[in-house]
mmCIF file of C-alpha atoms in Angstrom:
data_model
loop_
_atom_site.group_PDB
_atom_site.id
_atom_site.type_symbol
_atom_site.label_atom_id
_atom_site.label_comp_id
_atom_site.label_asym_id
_atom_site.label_seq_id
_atom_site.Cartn_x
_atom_site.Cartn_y
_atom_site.Cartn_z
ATOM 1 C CA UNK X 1383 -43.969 -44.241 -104.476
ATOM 2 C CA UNK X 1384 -43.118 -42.176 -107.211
ATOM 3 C CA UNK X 1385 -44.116 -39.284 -105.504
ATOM 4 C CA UNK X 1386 -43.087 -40.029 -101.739
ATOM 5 C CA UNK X 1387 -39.594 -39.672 -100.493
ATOM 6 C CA UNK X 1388 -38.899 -41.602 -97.765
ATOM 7 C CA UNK X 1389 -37.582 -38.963 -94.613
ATOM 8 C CA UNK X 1390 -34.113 -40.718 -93.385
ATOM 9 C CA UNK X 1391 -34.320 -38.887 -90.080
ATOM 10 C CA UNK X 1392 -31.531 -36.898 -88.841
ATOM 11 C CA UNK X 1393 -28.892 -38.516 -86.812
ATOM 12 C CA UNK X 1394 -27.281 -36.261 -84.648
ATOM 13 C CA UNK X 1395 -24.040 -37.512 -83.117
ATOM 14 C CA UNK X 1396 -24.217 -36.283 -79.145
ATOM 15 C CA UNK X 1397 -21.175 -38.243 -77.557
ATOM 16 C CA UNK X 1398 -18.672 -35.558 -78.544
ATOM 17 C CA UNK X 1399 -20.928 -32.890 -76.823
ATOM 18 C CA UNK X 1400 -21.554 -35.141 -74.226
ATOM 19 C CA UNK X 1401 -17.998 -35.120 -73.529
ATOM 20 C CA UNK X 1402 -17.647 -31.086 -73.693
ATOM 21 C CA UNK X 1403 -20.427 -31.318 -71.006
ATOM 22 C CA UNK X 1404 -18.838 -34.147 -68.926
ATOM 23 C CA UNK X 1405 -15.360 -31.818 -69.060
ATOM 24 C CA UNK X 1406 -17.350 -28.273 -67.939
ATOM 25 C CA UNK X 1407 -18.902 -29.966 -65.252
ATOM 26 C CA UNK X 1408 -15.857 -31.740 -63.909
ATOM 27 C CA UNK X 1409 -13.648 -28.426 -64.014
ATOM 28 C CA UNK X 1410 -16.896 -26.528 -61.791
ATOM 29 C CA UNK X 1411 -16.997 -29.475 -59.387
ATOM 30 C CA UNK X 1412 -13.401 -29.269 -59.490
ATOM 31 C CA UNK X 1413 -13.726 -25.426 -59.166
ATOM 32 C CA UNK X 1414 -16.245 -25.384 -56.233
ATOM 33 C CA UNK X 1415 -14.538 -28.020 -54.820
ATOM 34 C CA UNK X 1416 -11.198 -25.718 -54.385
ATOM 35 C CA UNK X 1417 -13.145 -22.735 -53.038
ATOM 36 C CA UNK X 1418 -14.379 -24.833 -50.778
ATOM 37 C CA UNK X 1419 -11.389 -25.740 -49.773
ATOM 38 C CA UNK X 1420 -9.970 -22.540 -49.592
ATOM 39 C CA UNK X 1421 -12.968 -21.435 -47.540
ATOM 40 C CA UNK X 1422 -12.476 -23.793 -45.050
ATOM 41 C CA UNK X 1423 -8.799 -23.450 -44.934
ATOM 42 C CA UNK X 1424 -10.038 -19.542 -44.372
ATOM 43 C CA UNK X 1425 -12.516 -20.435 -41.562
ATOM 44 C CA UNK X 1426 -10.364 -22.521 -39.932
ATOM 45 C CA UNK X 1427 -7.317 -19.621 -39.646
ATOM 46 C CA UNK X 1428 -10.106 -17.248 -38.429
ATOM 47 C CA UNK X 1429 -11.355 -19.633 -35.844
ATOM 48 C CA UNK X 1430 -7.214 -20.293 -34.870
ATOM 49 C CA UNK X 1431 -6.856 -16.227 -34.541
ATOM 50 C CA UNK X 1432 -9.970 -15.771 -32.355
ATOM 51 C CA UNK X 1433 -8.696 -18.964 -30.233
ATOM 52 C CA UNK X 1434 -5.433 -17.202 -30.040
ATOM 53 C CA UNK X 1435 -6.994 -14.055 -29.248
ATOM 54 C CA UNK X 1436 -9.018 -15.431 -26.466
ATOM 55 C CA UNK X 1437 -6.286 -17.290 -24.993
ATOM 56 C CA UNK X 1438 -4.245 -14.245 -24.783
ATOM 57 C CA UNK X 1439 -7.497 -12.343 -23.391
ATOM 58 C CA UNK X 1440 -7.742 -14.984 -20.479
ATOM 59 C CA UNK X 1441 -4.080 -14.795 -19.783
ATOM 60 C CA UNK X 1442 -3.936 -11.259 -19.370
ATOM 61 C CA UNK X 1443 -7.138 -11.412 -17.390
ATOM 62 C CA UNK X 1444 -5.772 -13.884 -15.190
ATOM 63 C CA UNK X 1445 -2.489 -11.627 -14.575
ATOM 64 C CA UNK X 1446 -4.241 -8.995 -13.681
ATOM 65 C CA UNK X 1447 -6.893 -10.935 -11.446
ATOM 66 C CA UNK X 1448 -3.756 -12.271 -9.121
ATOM 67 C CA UNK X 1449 -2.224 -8.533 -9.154
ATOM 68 C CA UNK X 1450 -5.253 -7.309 -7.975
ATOM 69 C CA UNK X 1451 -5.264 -10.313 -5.368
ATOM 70 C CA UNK X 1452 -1.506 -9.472 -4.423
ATOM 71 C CA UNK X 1453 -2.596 -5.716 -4.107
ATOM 72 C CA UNK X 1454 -5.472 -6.650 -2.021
ATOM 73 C CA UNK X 1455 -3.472 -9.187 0.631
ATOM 74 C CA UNK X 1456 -1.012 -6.244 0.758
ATOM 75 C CA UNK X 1457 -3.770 -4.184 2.114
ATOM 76 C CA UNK X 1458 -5.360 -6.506 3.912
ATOM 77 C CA UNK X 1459 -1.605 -7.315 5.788
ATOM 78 C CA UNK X 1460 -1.343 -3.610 5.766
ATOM 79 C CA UNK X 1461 -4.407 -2.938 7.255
ATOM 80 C CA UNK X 1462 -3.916 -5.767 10.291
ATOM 81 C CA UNK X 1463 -0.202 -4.205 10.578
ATOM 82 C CA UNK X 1464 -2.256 -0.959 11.527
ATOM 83 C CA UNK X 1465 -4.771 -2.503 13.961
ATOM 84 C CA UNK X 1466 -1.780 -4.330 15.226
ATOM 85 C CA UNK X 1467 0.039 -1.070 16.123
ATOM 86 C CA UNK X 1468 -3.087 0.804 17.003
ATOM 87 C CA UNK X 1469 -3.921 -1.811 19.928
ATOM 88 C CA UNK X 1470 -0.319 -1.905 20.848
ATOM 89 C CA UNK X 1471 -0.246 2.143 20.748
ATOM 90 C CA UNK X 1472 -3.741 1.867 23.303
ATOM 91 C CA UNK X 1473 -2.389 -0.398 25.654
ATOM 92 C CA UNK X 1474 0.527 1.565 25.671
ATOM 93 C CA UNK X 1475 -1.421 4.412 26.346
ATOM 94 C CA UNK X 1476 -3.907 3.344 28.774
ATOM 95 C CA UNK X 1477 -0.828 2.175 30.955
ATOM 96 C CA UNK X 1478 0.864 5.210 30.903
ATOM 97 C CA UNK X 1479 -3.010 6.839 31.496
ATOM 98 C CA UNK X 1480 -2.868 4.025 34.460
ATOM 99 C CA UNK X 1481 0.714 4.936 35.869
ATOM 100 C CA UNK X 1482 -0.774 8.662 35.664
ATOM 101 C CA UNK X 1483 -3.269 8.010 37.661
ATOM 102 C CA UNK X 1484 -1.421 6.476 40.477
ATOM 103 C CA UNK X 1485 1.030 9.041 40.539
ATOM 104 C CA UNK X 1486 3.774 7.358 38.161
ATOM 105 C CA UNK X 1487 4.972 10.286 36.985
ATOM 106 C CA UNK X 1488 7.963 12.132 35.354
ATOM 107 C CA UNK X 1489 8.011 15.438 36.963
ATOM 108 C CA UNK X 1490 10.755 18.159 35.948
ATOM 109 C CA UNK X 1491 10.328 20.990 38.739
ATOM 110 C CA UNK X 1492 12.069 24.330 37.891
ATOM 111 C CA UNK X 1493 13.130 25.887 40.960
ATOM 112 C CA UNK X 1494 15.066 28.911 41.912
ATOM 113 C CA UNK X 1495 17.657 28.853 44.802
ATOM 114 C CA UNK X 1496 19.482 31.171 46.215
ATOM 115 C CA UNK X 1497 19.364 32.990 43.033
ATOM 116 C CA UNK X 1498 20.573 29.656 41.522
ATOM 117 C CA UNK X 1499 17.852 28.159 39.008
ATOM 118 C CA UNK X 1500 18.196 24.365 39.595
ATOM 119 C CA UNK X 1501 16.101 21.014 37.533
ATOM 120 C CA UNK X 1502 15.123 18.747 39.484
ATOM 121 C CA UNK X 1503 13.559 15.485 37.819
ATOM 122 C CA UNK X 1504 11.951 12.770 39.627
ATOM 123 C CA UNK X 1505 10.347 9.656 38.887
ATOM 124 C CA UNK X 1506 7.629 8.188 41.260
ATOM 125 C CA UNK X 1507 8.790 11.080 43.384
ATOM 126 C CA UNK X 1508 12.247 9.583 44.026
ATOM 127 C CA UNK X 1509 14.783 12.121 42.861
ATOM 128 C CA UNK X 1510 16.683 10.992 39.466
ATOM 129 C CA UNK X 1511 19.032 13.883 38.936
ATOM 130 C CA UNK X 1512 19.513 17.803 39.209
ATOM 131 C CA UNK X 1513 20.612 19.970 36.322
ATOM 132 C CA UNK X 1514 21.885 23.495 35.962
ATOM 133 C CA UNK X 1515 21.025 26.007 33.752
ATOM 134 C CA UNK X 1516 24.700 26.109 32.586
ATOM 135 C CA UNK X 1517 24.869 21.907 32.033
ATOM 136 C CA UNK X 1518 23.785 20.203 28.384
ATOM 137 C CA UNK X 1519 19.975 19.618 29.717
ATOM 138 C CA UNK X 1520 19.120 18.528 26.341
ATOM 139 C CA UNK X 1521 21.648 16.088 26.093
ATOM 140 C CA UNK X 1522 20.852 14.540 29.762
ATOM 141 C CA UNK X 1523 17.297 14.608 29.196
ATOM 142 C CA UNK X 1524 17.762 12.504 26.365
ATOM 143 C CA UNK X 1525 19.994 9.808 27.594
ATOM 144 C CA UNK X 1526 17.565 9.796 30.840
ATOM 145 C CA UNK X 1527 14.558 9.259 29.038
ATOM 146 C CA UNK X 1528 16.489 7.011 26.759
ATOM 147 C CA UNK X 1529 17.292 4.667 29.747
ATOM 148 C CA UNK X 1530 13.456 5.202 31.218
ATOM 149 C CA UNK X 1531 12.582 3.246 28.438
ATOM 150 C CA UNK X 1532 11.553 6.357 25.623
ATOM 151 C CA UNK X 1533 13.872 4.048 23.073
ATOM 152 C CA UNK X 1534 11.607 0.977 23.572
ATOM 153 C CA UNK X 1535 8.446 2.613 22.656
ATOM 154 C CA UNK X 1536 7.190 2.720 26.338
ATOM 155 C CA UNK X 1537 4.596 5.495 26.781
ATOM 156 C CA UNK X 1538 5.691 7.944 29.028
ATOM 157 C CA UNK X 1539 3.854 11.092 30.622
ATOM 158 C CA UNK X 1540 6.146 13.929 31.453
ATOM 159 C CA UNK X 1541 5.613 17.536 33.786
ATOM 160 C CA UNK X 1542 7.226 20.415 33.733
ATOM 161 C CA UNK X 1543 6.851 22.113 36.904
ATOM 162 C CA UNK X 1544 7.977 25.690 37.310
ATOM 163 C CA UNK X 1545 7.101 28.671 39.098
ATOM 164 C CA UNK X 1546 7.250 31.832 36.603
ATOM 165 C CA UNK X 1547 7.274 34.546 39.217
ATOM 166 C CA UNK X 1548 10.507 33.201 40.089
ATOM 167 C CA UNK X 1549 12.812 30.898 37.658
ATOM 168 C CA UNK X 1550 14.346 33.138 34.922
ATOM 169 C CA UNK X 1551 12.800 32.997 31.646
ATOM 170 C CA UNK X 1552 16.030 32.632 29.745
ATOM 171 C CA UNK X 1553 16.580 29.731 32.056
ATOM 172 C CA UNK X 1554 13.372 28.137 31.191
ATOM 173 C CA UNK X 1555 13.624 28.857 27.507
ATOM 174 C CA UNK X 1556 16.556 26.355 28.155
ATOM 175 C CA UNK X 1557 14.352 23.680 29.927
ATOM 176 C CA UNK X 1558 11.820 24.467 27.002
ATOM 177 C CA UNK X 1559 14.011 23.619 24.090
ATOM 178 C CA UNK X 1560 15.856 20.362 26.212
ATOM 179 C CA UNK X 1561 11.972 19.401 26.220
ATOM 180 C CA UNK X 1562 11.470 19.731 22.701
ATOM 181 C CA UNK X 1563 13.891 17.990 21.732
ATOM 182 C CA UNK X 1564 13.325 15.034 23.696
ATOM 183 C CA UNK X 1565 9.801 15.286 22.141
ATOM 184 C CA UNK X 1566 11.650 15.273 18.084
ATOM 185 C CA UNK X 1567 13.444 12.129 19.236
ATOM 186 C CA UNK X 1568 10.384 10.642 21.320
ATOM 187 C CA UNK X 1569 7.240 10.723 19.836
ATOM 188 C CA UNK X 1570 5.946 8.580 22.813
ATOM 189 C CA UNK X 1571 6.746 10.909 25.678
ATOM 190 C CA UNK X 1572 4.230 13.491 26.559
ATOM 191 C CA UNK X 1573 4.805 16.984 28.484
ATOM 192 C CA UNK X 1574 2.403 18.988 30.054
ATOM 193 C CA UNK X 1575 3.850 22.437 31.515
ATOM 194 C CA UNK X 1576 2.636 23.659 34.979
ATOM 195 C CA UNK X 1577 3.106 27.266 35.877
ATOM 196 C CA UNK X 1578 2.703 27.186 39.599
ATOM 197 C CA UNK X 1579 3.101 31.264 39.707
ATOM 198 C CA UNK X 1580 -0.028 32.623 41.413
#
């Protein structure tokens, strides 16, 4: 024994560093477990905005799918206003085309007598009134096609008989512009002019 020494082994003490260990990996868990926190606070304002945003997408894509639905049913209303009108306009139309036929006509015949140039205007050939050059023609044109029915919309065919060899043209010129202007105010009463001069 003399020359042995006993080894004492070496006693390290590990609880303190245990403890430095035990704090390091509490304060990462604690760490992680913040960011993760964080994150998912993060993720969850992300997934709020995109809601948001698609909400407000689908609103606004709903607006404009019931303007373009308002838009279309005015057309579509517009569109049936139209036929509407454009069968009422035919019937109109063929009836007067109908009336024509059978001889239900307006007939203005420009005649000269005795050196006087006189309108006559008939209706179904039964005499409706006679006008001088010197009277308002316009004006009694008007009212007379007026109380025909021109105010109502009723389609109405219209002749203007003269002969040119013998009327005077400034008198005609008159009869010309008393027809015009029943055709400004009436858009539904036709005139034909018939020159029966040879």
């Amino acid at each position: 024994m003399n020359g042995f020494r006993k080894n004492k082994g070496i006693v390290l003490e590990l609880t303190s560093l245990l403890d430095v260990i035990m704090i390091m990996l509490f304060w990462v868990m604690t760490d992680v477990s913040a960011s993760a926190d964080s994150q998912k606070e993060d993720a969850k304002a992300q997934v709020q905005a995109v809601t948001q945003q698609l909400e407000e997408q689908k609103q606004k894509s709903a607006d404009e799918l019931e303007k373009l639905r308002e838009d279309m049913q005015k057309q579509i209303d517009e569109a049936y206003k139209k036929a509407e009108s454009i069968n009422s306009n035919a019937a109109k139309n063929q009836q007067a085309l109908d009336g024509y036929t059978q001889g239900m006509l307006i007939s203005l015949d420009m005649r000269n007598e005795n050196g006087t140039d006189k309108l006559y205007i008939s209706r179904n050939d039964e005499d409706i009134m006679t006008v001088t050059h010197d009277e308002d023609i316009s004006g009694r044109l008007i009212s007379l096609f007026e109380g025909l029915g021109a105010a109502d919309g009723e389609v109405m065919l219209a002749a203007v008989v003269y002969d040119g060899d013998a009327v005077l043209y400034r008198n005609m010129r008159i009869v010309e512009n008393a027809v015009q202007a029943v055709s400004d105010k009436y858009e539904n009463v036709y005139f034909t002019y018939i020159n029966t001069s040879k």
